[in-house]
CSV table of C-alpha atoms and ligand atoms in Angstrom, one decimal:
chain,number,residue,atom,x,y,z
A,1,MET,CA,39.2,141.0,120.7
A,2,LYS,CA,37.3,140.7,124.0
A,3,ASN,CA,33.7,141.9,124.4
A,4,PHE,CA,33.3,145.5,125.5
A,5,LYS,CA,30.9,148.3,126.2
A,6,PHE,CA,31.7,151.8,124.8
A,7,HIS,CA,29.5,154.6,126.0
A,8,VAL,CA,31.0,158.2,126.1
A,9,PRO,CA,28.1,160.6,126.3
A,10,THR,CA,30.2,163.8,126.7
A,11,THR,CA,29.2,166.5,124.2
A,12,ILE,CA,32.3,168.1,122.6
A,13,TYR,CA,32.3,171.6,121.1
A,14,PHE,CA,35.5,171.7,119.2
A,15,GLY,CA,37.2,174.7,117.6
A,16,LYS,CA,37.8,178.5,117.8
A,17,GLY,CA,35.1,180.4,119.5
A,18,GLN,CA,33.1,177.4,120.7
A,19,ILE,CA,33.0,178.9,124.2
A,20,GLU,CA,29.8,180.6,123.0
A,21,LYS,CA,28.1,177.2,123.5
A,22,LEU,CA,29.1,177.0,127.2
A,23,GLY,CA,26.3,179.1,128.8
A,24,GLN,CA,23.5,177.4,127.1
A,25,GLU,CA,24.9,173.9,127.8
A,26,VAL,CA,25.4,174.6,131.5
A,27,ALA,CA,21.9,176.2,131.8
A,28,GLN,CA,20.3,173.0,130.6
A,29,HIS,CA,21.6,171.2,133.8
A,30,ALA,CA,22.6,173.8,136.5
A,31,HIS,CA,22.0,177.3,137.6
A,32,ASN,CA,24.3,177.9,140.5
A,33,ILE,CA,27.7,176.3,140.0
A,34,LEU,CA,31.3,176.0,141.3
A,35,VAL,CA,33.9,177.3,138.9
A,36,VAL,CA,37.2,175.5,139.5
A,37,TYR,CA,40.6,176.6,138.1
A,38,GLY,CA,44.4,176.4,138.7
A,39,GLY,CA,47.1,178.8,139.4
A,40,GLY,CA,46.0,181.7,137.2
A,41,SER,CA,46.8,180.9,133.5
A,42,ILE,CA,43.2,181.3,132.6
A,43,LYS,CA,43.1,184.8,134.0
A,44,ARG,CA,46.1,185.8,131.8
A,45,ASN,CA,44.9,184.2,128.6
A,46,GLY,CA,41.2,185.3,128.6
A,47,VAL,CA,39.6,181.9,129.2
A,48,TYR,CA,38.3,183.0,132.6
A,49,ASP,CA,36.7,186.2,131.3
A,50,ALA,CA,35.1,184.4,128.3
A,51,ALA,CA,33.7,181.7,130.5
A,52,MET,CA,32.3,184.0,133.2
A,53,ALA,CA,30.7,186.2,130.5
A,54,GLN,CA,28.9,183.1,129.2
A,55,LEU,CA,27.6,182.2,132.7
A,56,ALA,CA,26.4,185.8,133.3
A,57,ALA,CA,24.7,186.0,129.9
A,58,ASN,CA,22.7,182.8,130.7
A,59,GLY,CA,21.7,183.8,134.3
A,60,ILE,CA,24.0,181.3,135.9
A,61,THR,CA,25.5,182.3,139.3
A,62,ALA,CA,28.8,181.0,140.5
A,63,GLN,CA,31.2,180.4,143.4
A,64,GLU,CA,34.9,180.1,142.7
A,65,LEU,CA,37.6,177.7,143.7
A,66,GLY,CA,41.0,178.7,142.3
A,67,GLY,CA,44.5,177.5,143.1
A,68,VAL,CA,44.2,173.9,142.1
A,69,ASP,CA,47.8,172.5,142.0
A,70,PRO,CA,49.2,170.4,139.2
A,71,ASN,CA,48.8,166.9,140.7
A,72,PRO,CA,45.6,168.1,142.5
A,73,ARG,CA,45.4,167.7,146.2
A,74,ILE,CA,42.7,166.0,148.1
A,75,ALA,CA,42.6,169.0,150.5
A,76,THR,CA,41.4,171.2,147.6
A,77,VAL,CA,38.7,168.6,146.7
A,78,ARG,CA,37.5,168.8,150.3
A,79,LYS,CA,37.3,172.6,150.1
A,80,GLY,CA,35.3,172.3,146.9
A,81,VAL,CA,32.9,169.9,148.4
A,82,ALA,CA,32.4,172.2,151.4
A,83,LEU,CA,31.7,175.1,149.0
A,84,CYS,CA,29.1,173.1,147.0
A,85,ARG,CA,27.3,172.1,150.1
A,86,GLU,CA,27.4,175.5,151.8
A,87,HIS,CA,26.0,177.3,148.7
A,88,GLY,CA,23.7,174.5,147.5
A,89,LEU,CA,25.5,174.4,144.1
A,90,ASP,CA,24.2,172.2,141.3
A,91,GLY,CA,27.1,171.8,138.9
A,92,VAL,CA,30.9,172.1,138.6
A,93,LEU,CA,32.7,173.9,135.8
A,94,ALA,CA,36.5,173.2,135.3
A,95,LEU,CA,38.6,175.8,133.5
A,96,GLY,CA,42.0,174.3,132.8
A,97,GLY,CA,43.9,171.1,132.4
A,98,GLY,CA,43.7,167.6,133.7
A,99,SER,CA,44.5,168.6,137.3
A,100,THR,CA,41.6,171.1,137.4
A,101,ILE,CA,39.2,168.8,135.7
A,102,ASP,CA,40.1,165.8,137.9
A,103,CYS,CA,39.7,168.0,141.0
A,104,ALA,CA,36.3,169.1,139.6
A,105,LYS,CA,35.2,165.5,139.0
A,106,ALA,CA,36.1,164.5,142.6
A,107,ILE,CA,34.2,167.6,144.0
A,108,ALA,CA,31.2,166.8,141.9
A,109,ALA,CA,31.0,163.2,143.1
A,110,GLY,CA,32.2,164.1,146.7
A,111,THR,CA,29.4,166.5,147.1
A,112,LEU,CA,26.8,163.8,146.7
A,113,TYR,CA,28.7,161.2,148.8
A,114,ASP,CA,28.2,160.9,152.5
A,115,GLY,CA,31.9,160.4,153.4
A,116,ASP,CA,35.4,161.5,152.5
A,117,PRO,CA,36.2,161.8,148.8
A,118,TRP,CA,39.5,160.1,149.3
A,119,ASP,CA,37.4,156.9,149.8
A,120,PHE,CA,37.0,156.9,146.0
A,121,VAL,CA,40.7,156.2,145.3
A,122,THR,CA,41.1,153.7,148.1
A,123,GLY,CA,38.2,151.7,146.9
A,124,ILE,CA,36.2,152.1,150.1
A,125,ALA,CA,33.5,153.7,147.9
A,126,SER,CA,32.7,153.9,144.3
A,127,PRO,CA,30.9,157.1,143.1
A,128,ARG,CA,27.4,156.3,141.9
A,129,LYS,CA,26.3,159.9,141.3
A,130,ALA,CA,27.8,163.3,140.8
A,131,LEU,CA,26.8,166.9,140.1
A,132,PRO,CA,27.0,167.6,136.3
A,133,ILE,CA,30.5,168.5,135.2
A,134,PHE,CA,31.5,170.9,132.4
A,135,THR,CA,35.0,171.6,131.2
A,136,VAL,CA,36.9,174.2,129.2
A,137,LEU,CA,40.1,172.5,128.2
A,138,THR,CA,43.4,174.5,128.1
A,139,ILE,CA,46.1,171.8,127.6
A,140,ALA,CA,46.2,168.8,125.3
A,141,ALA,CA,47.4,165.9,127.6
A,142,THR,CA,45.3,163.8,129.9
A,143,GLY,CA,42.1,163.3,128.1
A,144,SER,CA,40.2,164.0,131.3
A,145,GLU,CA,37.8,166.2,129.2
A,146,MET,CA,36.3,163.0,127.7
A,147,ASP,CA,37.0,160.2,130.2
A,148,SER,CA,35.7,158.8,133.5
A,149,VAL,CA,39.0,159.0,135.4
A,150,ALA,CA,40.3,161.4,138.1
A,151,VAL,CA,43.7,161.3,139.7
A,152,LEU,CA,44.2,162.8,143.2
A,153,SER,CA,47.2,163.4,145.4
A,154,ASP,CA,47.8,163.4,149.1
A,155,PRO,CA,51.4,164.8,149.4
A,156,ASP,CA,51.4,164.3,153.2
A,157,HIS,CA,51.4,160.6,152.7
A,158,ASN,CA,53.2,160.3,149.3
A,159,GLU,CA,50.0,159.0,147.7
A,160,LYS,CA,48.7,159.6,144.2
A,161,ARG,CA,45.8,157.4,143.2
A,162,SER,CA,42.9,157.3,140.7
A,163,PHE,CA,39.3,156.3,140.4
A,164,SER,CA,37.1,155.8,137.5
A,165,ALA,CA,33.3,156.2,137.5
A,166,SER,CA,30.9,156.9,134.6
A,167,CYS,CA,29.1,159.5,136.7
A,168,VAL,CA,32.1,161.8,136.4
A,169,LEU,CA,32.2,161.8,132.6
A,170,PRO,CA,31.9,165.5,131.7
A,171,VAL,CA,28.4,166.4,130.4
A,172,CYS,CA,30.1,168.8,128.0
A,173,SER,CA,33.6,169.9,127.1
A,174,ILE,CA,34.7,173.0,125.2
A,175,MET,CA,37.9,172.4,123.2
A,176,ASP,CA,39.2,175.5,121.6
A,177,PRO,CA,42.8,174.9,120.4
A,178,THR,CA,43.5,178.7,120.6
A,179,TYR,CA,43.3,178.3,124.4
A,180,THR,CA,46.5,176.2,124.3
A,181,PHE,CA,48.6,178.9,122.5
A,182,THR,CA,49.8,180.2,125.8
A,183,LEU,CA,51.2,176.9,127.0
A,184,PRO,CA,54.9,176.9,127.9
A,185,ALA,CA,57.0,174.6,125.6
A,186,ARG,CA,57.7,172.2,128.5
A,187,GLN,CA,53.9,171.7,129.2
A,188,THR,CA,53.3,171.2,125.5
A,189,ALA,CA,56.0,168.6,125.4
A,190,ALA,CA,54.8,166.9,128.6
A,191,GLY,CA,51.2,166.8,127.3
A,192,CYS,CA,52.4,165.3,124.0
A,193,ALA,CA,54.4,162.6,125.9
A,194,ASP,CA,51.3,161.9,128.0
A,195,ILE,CA,49.1,161.4,124.9
A,196,MET,CA,51.7,159.1,123.4
A,197,SER,CA,52.0,157.1,126.7
A,198,HIS,CA,48.2,156.6,126.8
A,199,THR,CA,48.5,155.2,123.3
A,200,PHE,CA,51.5,153.0,124.1
A,201,GLU,CA,49.7,151.6,127.2
A,202,ASN,CA,46.9,150.4,124.9
A,203,TYR,CA,49.0,149.4,121.8
A,204,PHE,CA,51.4,147.1,123.6
A,205,SER,CA,48.8,144.6,124.8
A,206,ARG,CA,48.4,140.8,124.6
A,207,VAL,CA,45.4,141.2,122.3
A,208,GLU,CA,46.9,141.3,118.8
A,209,ASP,CA,43.8,141.2,116.7
A,210,ALA,CA,42.4,144.7,117.4
A,211,TYR,CA,43.5,145.9,114.0
A,212,PHE,CA,41.2,148.9,113.8
A,213,ALA,CA,42.2,150.2,117.3
A,214,ASP,CA,45.9,149.5,116.5
A,215,ARG,CA,45.9,151.4,113.2
A,216,VAL,CA,44.2,154.3,114.9
A,217,ALA,CA,46.8,154.2,117.7
A,218,GLU,CA,49.6,154.3,115.1
A,219,SER,CA,48.1,157.4,113.4
A,220,LEU,CA,47.6,159.0,116.8
A,221,LEU,CA,51.3,158.5,117.5
A,222,GLN,CA,52.3,159.9,114.1
A,223,THR,CA,50.1,162.9,114.7
A,224,CYS,CA,51.8,163.6,118.0
A,225,ILE,CA,55.3,163.1,116.4
A,226,GLN,CA,54.3,165.7,113.7
A,227,CYS,CA,52.4,168.2,115.7
A,228,GLY,CA,54.2,168.2,119.1
A,229,PRO,CA,57.4,169.8,117.7
A,230,GLN,CA,55.3,172.1,115.5
A,231,ALA,CA,53.4,173.4,118.4
A,232,ILE,CA,56.6,173.9,120.4
A,233,ALA,CA,58.3,175.8,117.5
A,234,HIS,CA,55.1,177.8,116.7
A,235,PRO,CA,52.9,178.0,119.8
A,236,ASP,CA,50.1,179.6,117.8
A,237,ASP,CA,50.0,177.0,115.0
A,238,TYR,CA,46.3,176.3,115.0
A,239,ALA,CA,46.4,173.0,113.1
A,240,ALA,CA,49.1,171.5,115.3
A,241,ARG,CA,47.3,172.6,118.5
A,242,ALA,CA,44.0,171.3,117.2
A,243,ASN,CA,45.3,167.9,116.2
A,244,LEU,CA,47.1,167.5,119.5
A,245,MET,CA,43.9,168.4,121.4
A,246,TRP,CA,41.7,165.9,119.6
A,247,CYS,CA,44.4,163.2,120.0
A,248,SER,CA,44.3,163.9,123.8
A,249,SER,CA,40.7,162.9,124.0
A,250,TRP,CA,40.9,159.8,121.7
A,251,ALA,CA,44.0,158.3,123.3
A,252,ILE,CA,42.1,157.6,126.6
A,253,ASN,CA,38.4,157.8,126.0
A,254,GLY,CA,38.0,154.1,125.9
A,255,PHE,CA,38.3,153.6,122.2
A,256,LEU,CA,41.9,152.4,122.0
A,257,ASP,CA,41.4,149.9,124.7
A,258,ALA,CA,38.0,148.6,123.7
A,259,GLY,CA,38.3,144.8,123.6
A,260,LYS,CA,41.9,145.0,125.0
A,261,PRO,CA,42.2,144.7,128.8
A,262,VAL,CA,45.2,146.9,129.7
A,263,ALA,CA,46.9,147.5,133.1
A,264,TRP,CA,48.3,151.0,132.6
A,265,SER,CA,51.6,149.8,134.1
A,266,VAL,CA,53.8,152.8,133.1
A,267,HIS,CA,51.2,155.1,134.5
A,268,LYS,CA,51.1,153.3,137.8
A,269,ILE,CA,54.9,153.6,138.1
A,270,GLU,CA,54.8,157.3,137.1
A,271,HIS,CA,52.2,158.1,139.7
A,272,GLU,CA,54.6,157.0,142.3
A,273,LEU,CA,57.2,159.4,141.0
A,274,SER,CA,54.7,162.2,141.2
A,275,ALA,CA,53.5,161.0,144.6
A,276,PHE,CA,57.0,161.2,146.1
A,277,TYR,CA,58.5,164.1,144.1
A,278,ASP,CA,55.6,166.1,142.7
A,279,ILE,CA,57.0,166.0,139.2
A,280,THR,CA,55.0,166.8,136.0
A,281,HIS,CA,53.1,163.6,134.9
A,282,GLY,CA,54.2,163.8,131.3
A,283,VAL,CA,57.8,164.4,132.2
A,284,GLY,CA,57.8,161.2,134.4
A,285,LEU,CA,56.3,159.2,131.5
A,286,ALA,CA,58.9,160.5,129.0
A,287,ILE,CA,61.7,159.3,131.3
A,288,LEU,CA,60.2,155.9,132.1
A,289,THR,CA,58.6,154.9,128.7
A,290,PRO,CA,61.7,154.1,126.7
A,291,ASN,CA,63.3,152.2,129.6
A,292,TRP,CA,60.1,150.2,130.1
A,293,MET,CA,60.2,149.4,126.4
A,294,ARG,CA,63.8,148.3,126.6
A,295,TYR,CA,63.1,146.2,129.7
A,296,ILE,CA,60.2,144.2,128.2
A,297,LEU,CA,61.8,143.7,124.8
A,298,ASN,CA,62.3,140.0,124.2
A,299,GLU,CA,61.8,137.3,121.5
A,300,LYS,CA,58.0,137.3,122.1
A,301,THR,CA,57.6,141.1,122.1
A,302,GLU,CA,60.1,142.1,119.4
A,303,SER,CA,57.7,141.7,116.5
A,304,ARG,CA,55.2,144.2,118.1
A,305,PHE,CA,58.0,146.8,118.6
A,306,ALA,CA,59.2,146.1,115.1
A,307,GLN,CA,55.7,146.8,113.8
A,308,TYR,CA,55.6,150.0,115.8
A,309,GLY,CA,58.9,151.0,114.2
A,310,VAL,CA,57.8,150.2,110.7
A,311,ARG,CA,54.3,151.7,110.8
A,312,VAL,CA,55.0,154.8,113.0
A,313,TRP,CA,58.6,155.6,112.3
A,314,GLY,CA,58.8,154.4,108.8
A,315,LEU,CA,61.7,152.0,109.4
A,316,ASP,CA,62.8,149.6,106.7
A,317,SER,CA,60.7,146.5,107.1
A,318,SER,CA,63.4,144.3,105.6
A,319,LEU,CA,65.7,144.8,108.6
A,320,PRO,CA,65.8,142.0,111.3
A,321,LEU,CA,63.0,142.2,113.9
A,322,ARG,CA,65.3,142.9,116.8
A,323,GLN,CA,67.1,145.7,115.0
A,324,LEU,CA,63.8,147.3,114.1
A,325,ALA,CA,62.5,147.0,117.6
A,326,GLU,CA,65.7,148.6,119.1
A,327,SER,CA,65.7,151.4,116.6
A,328,ALA,CA,62.0,152.1,117.3
A,329,ILE,CA,62.8,152.4,121.0
A,330,ASP,CA,65.8,154.6,120.3
A,331,LYS,CA,63.6,156.8,118.1
A,332,THR,CA,61.1,157.2,121.0
A,333,ARG,CA,63.7,158.3,123.4
A,334,GLU,CA,65.3,160.7,120.8
A,335,PHE,CA,61.8,162.2,120.1
A,336,PHE,CA,61.1,163.0,123.7
A,337,THR,CA,64.6,164.5,124.1
A,338,SER,CA,64.1,166.6,121.0
A,339,MET,CA,61.1,168.2,122.6
A,340,GLY,CA,63.3,169.2,125.6
A,341,LEU,CA,62.1,166.5,127.9
A,342,PRO,CA,64.5,164.9,130.3
A,343,ALA,CA,65.7,161.3,129.8
A,344,THR,CA,66.8,160.4,133.3
A,345,LEU,CA,65.4,160.7,136.9
A,346,SER,CA,68.5,162.4,138.0
A,347,GLU,CA,67.6,165.4,135.8
A,348,VAL,CA,64.5,165.9,137.9
A,349,ASN,CA,66.5,165.4,141.1
A,350,ILE,CA,65.3,161.8,141.9
A,351,ASP,CA,67.9,159.5,143.3
A,352,GLU,CA,67.8,155.9,144.6
A,353,THR,CA,66.3,156.8,148.0
A,354,ASN,CA,62.7,155.8,147.4
A,355,LEU,CA,62.9,153.4,144.5
A,356,ARG,CA,62.1,150.3,146.5
A,357,ARG,CA,59.1,151.8,148.1
A,358,MET,CA,57.8,153.2,144.9
A,359,ALA,CA,58.2,149.8,143.2
A,360,GLN,CA,56.2,148.2,146.0
A,361,LYS,CA,53.4,150.7,145.8
A,362,ALA,CA,53.2,150.8,142.0
A,363,HIS,CA,52.9,147.0,141.7
A,364,GLN,CA,49.3,145.8,141.1
A,365,PRO,CA,47.8,142.3,140.8
A,366,SER,CA,46.7,143.2,137.2
A,367,PHE,CA,50.4,143.5,136.2
A,368,ASP,CA,50.4,139.7,135.8
A,369,LYS,CA,48.2,140.3,132.8
A,370,THR,CA,50.2,143.1,131.1
A,371,PHE,CA,51.9,142.8,127.8
A,372,VAL,CA,54.8,141.4,129.7
A,373,PRO,CA,54.0,140.6,133.4
A,374,LEU,CA,55.8,142.9,135.8
A,375,SER,CA,56.8,142.0,139.3
A,376,GLU,CA,57.9,144.4,142.0
A,377,ASP,CA,61.5,143.6,141.2
A,378,ASP,CA,60.9,144.3,137.5
A,379,ILE,CA,59.5,147.7,138.4
A,380,TYR,CA,62.5,148.4,140.6
A,381,ASN,CA,64.8,147.5,137.8
A,382,ILE,CA,63.0,149.8,135.4
A,383,LEU,CA,63.2,152.6,137.9
A,384,ARG,CA,67.0,151.9,138.4
A,385,MET,CA,67.5,151.9,134.6
A,386,SER,CA,65.9,155.3,134.6
A,387,LEU,CA,68.2,156.9,137.1
B,401,NZQ,O1,47.5,176.1,137.1
B,401,NZQ,P1,47.5,177.0,135.9
B,401,NZQ,O2,47.9,178.4,136.1
B,401,NZQ,O3,46.3,176.9,135.0
B,401,NZQ,O4,48.8,176.4,135.0
B,401,NZQ,C1,48.8,175.1,134.4
B,401,NZQ,C2,49.8,174.2,135.2
B,401,NZQ,O5,50.8,174.9,135.8
B,401,NZQ,C3,49.5,175.2,133.1
B,401,NZQ,N1,48.5,175.5,132.0
B,401,NZQ,C4,47.4,174.7,131.7
B,401,NZQ,N2,46.9,175.3,130.6
B,401,NZQ,C5,47.6,176.4,130.3
B,401,NZQ,C6,48.6,176.5,131.2
B,401,NZQ,N3,49.6,177.5,131.1
B,401,NZQ,C7,49.4,178.4,130.2
B,401,NZQ,N4,48.4,178.4,129.2
B,401,NZQ,C8,47.5,177.4,129.2
B,401,NZQ,N5,46.6,177.3,128.3
B,401,NZQ,O6,50.0,173.9,132.9
B,401,NZQ,C9,50.4,173.3,134.1
B,401,NZQ,C10,49.9,171.9,134.1
B,401,NZQ,O7,48.5,171.8,134.2
B,401,NZQ,P2,47.8,170.4,134.6
B,401,NZQ,O8,46.3,170.6,134.6
B,401,NZQ,O9,48.5,169.9,135.8
B,401,NZQ,O10,48.2,169.5,133.3
B,401,NZQ,P3,47.7,168.1,132.8
B,401,NZQ,O11,46.5,168.4,131.9
B,401,NZQ,O12,48.9,167.5,132.2
B,401,NZQ,O13,47.1,167.3,134.1
B,401,NZQ,C11,48.0,166.5,134.9
B,401,NZQ,C12,47.2,165.8,135.9
B,401,NZQ,O14,46.3,164.9,135.3
B,401,NZQ,C13,46.5,163.5,135.8
B,401,NZQ,C14,48.0,163.6,136.0
B,401,NZQ,O15,48.4,162.5,136.8
B,401,NZQ,C15,48.1,164.9,136.8
B,401,NZQ,O16,47.7,164.8,138.1
B,401,NZQ,N6,46.0,162.6,134.8
B,401,NZQ,C16,44.7,162.5,134.6
B,401,NZQ,C17,44.1,161.5,133.8
B,401,NZQ,C18,42.7,161.4,133.6
B,401,NZQ,N7,41.9,162.2,134.3
B,401,NZQ,O17,42.2,160.6,132.8
B,401,NZQ,C19,45.0,160.5,133.1
B,401,NZQ,C20,46.4,160.9,133.0
B,401,NZQ,O18,47.1,159.8,132.6
B,401,NZQ,C21,46.9,161.6,134.2
B,401,NZQ,O19,47.3,160.7,135.2
B,402,ZN,ZN1,48.7,160.0,131.5
């Protein structure tokens, strides 16, 4: 294991009714805030009313920015920054999923930055300070509620890029699993695939002696495999929703990759699919992941895939390594399909047209250090396999 620093100061209030802690938490840091949300699900399921009641009861005033799109737009971030400056706001509260939270993070940092917030994702600037960020999570998926990452899109230029900065770690996140009861099955499934993908990105690494993280990763995957279908079949299954929600945070909060440098290669490829075709992040990952696994399966990697098959899928360890590895990959594909997720790009209306450009844009220098190094041609081949 490599050396690492782990510091995640986000306070989590987890469980039914924990919204009652929101007002007092916000009041410790801010008094006049921006409330950010998406297309309206929070108005239909009561989250908006509960959060606003908390603010009012604690004397916190608010401006609102609704309409954040899935794959949040830089234009919305700019709008939020303008609102914060115009009204002298001193905090940002996100009510929703990863898109809303990421937008809130960029607004919080952008308000205190003397330039355009898109600079954060191009690397022109790295945020050093941000307004305090609070979240009320409504979908188990990205882990944005407990991580330092934000992913932003510029659809006019087919760009989807991320930044990471410790100043955008939420101060506090409210995680009430009952808020996810209203999620449509497809979003539940996509969220589950996203959590599993975060886990795979960390699990399939060149560092092989991070036993503790690897055993936790395996149990995270097993939890998703058990709870994803349960939550789809019974949307108000509290235990299934709660376990998925807690997995979402721990798959990406820095614990699983502590001591294991990882390149997030499947994510970089998926971000190009979303950048060009505006598809749901978890759907893109579900299509790509089994193909990426098949592509990188070789004599050197088969033992890791076999371990995944035995420990996560309970396959018979006496079978030959290659057979175990292939079965584990088949199981992964079958699982995603069983949750109603597509298996091919053509099912989400993506054809060959932009594959070469997407492969070029997805490729990063860090891909030389991934579990199996990936060139631009390799990425292109994985995309072609996914058609
Ligand atoms: O917009 P509303 O009306 O709220 O509807 C949303 C949206 O249509 C709906 N939804 C959310 N909670 C709901 C609900 N509908 C009914 N009931 C509820 N309780 O679900 C749809 C998707 O929401 P979104 O926030 O887009 O989902 P998700 O959390 O999957 O976020 C995806 C975004 O996060 C990025 C993705 O790339 C994508 O842009 N990611 C962020 C990461 C991070 N910050 O660490 C890492 C991830 O790998 C990912 O890249
Ligand atoms: Zn993801």
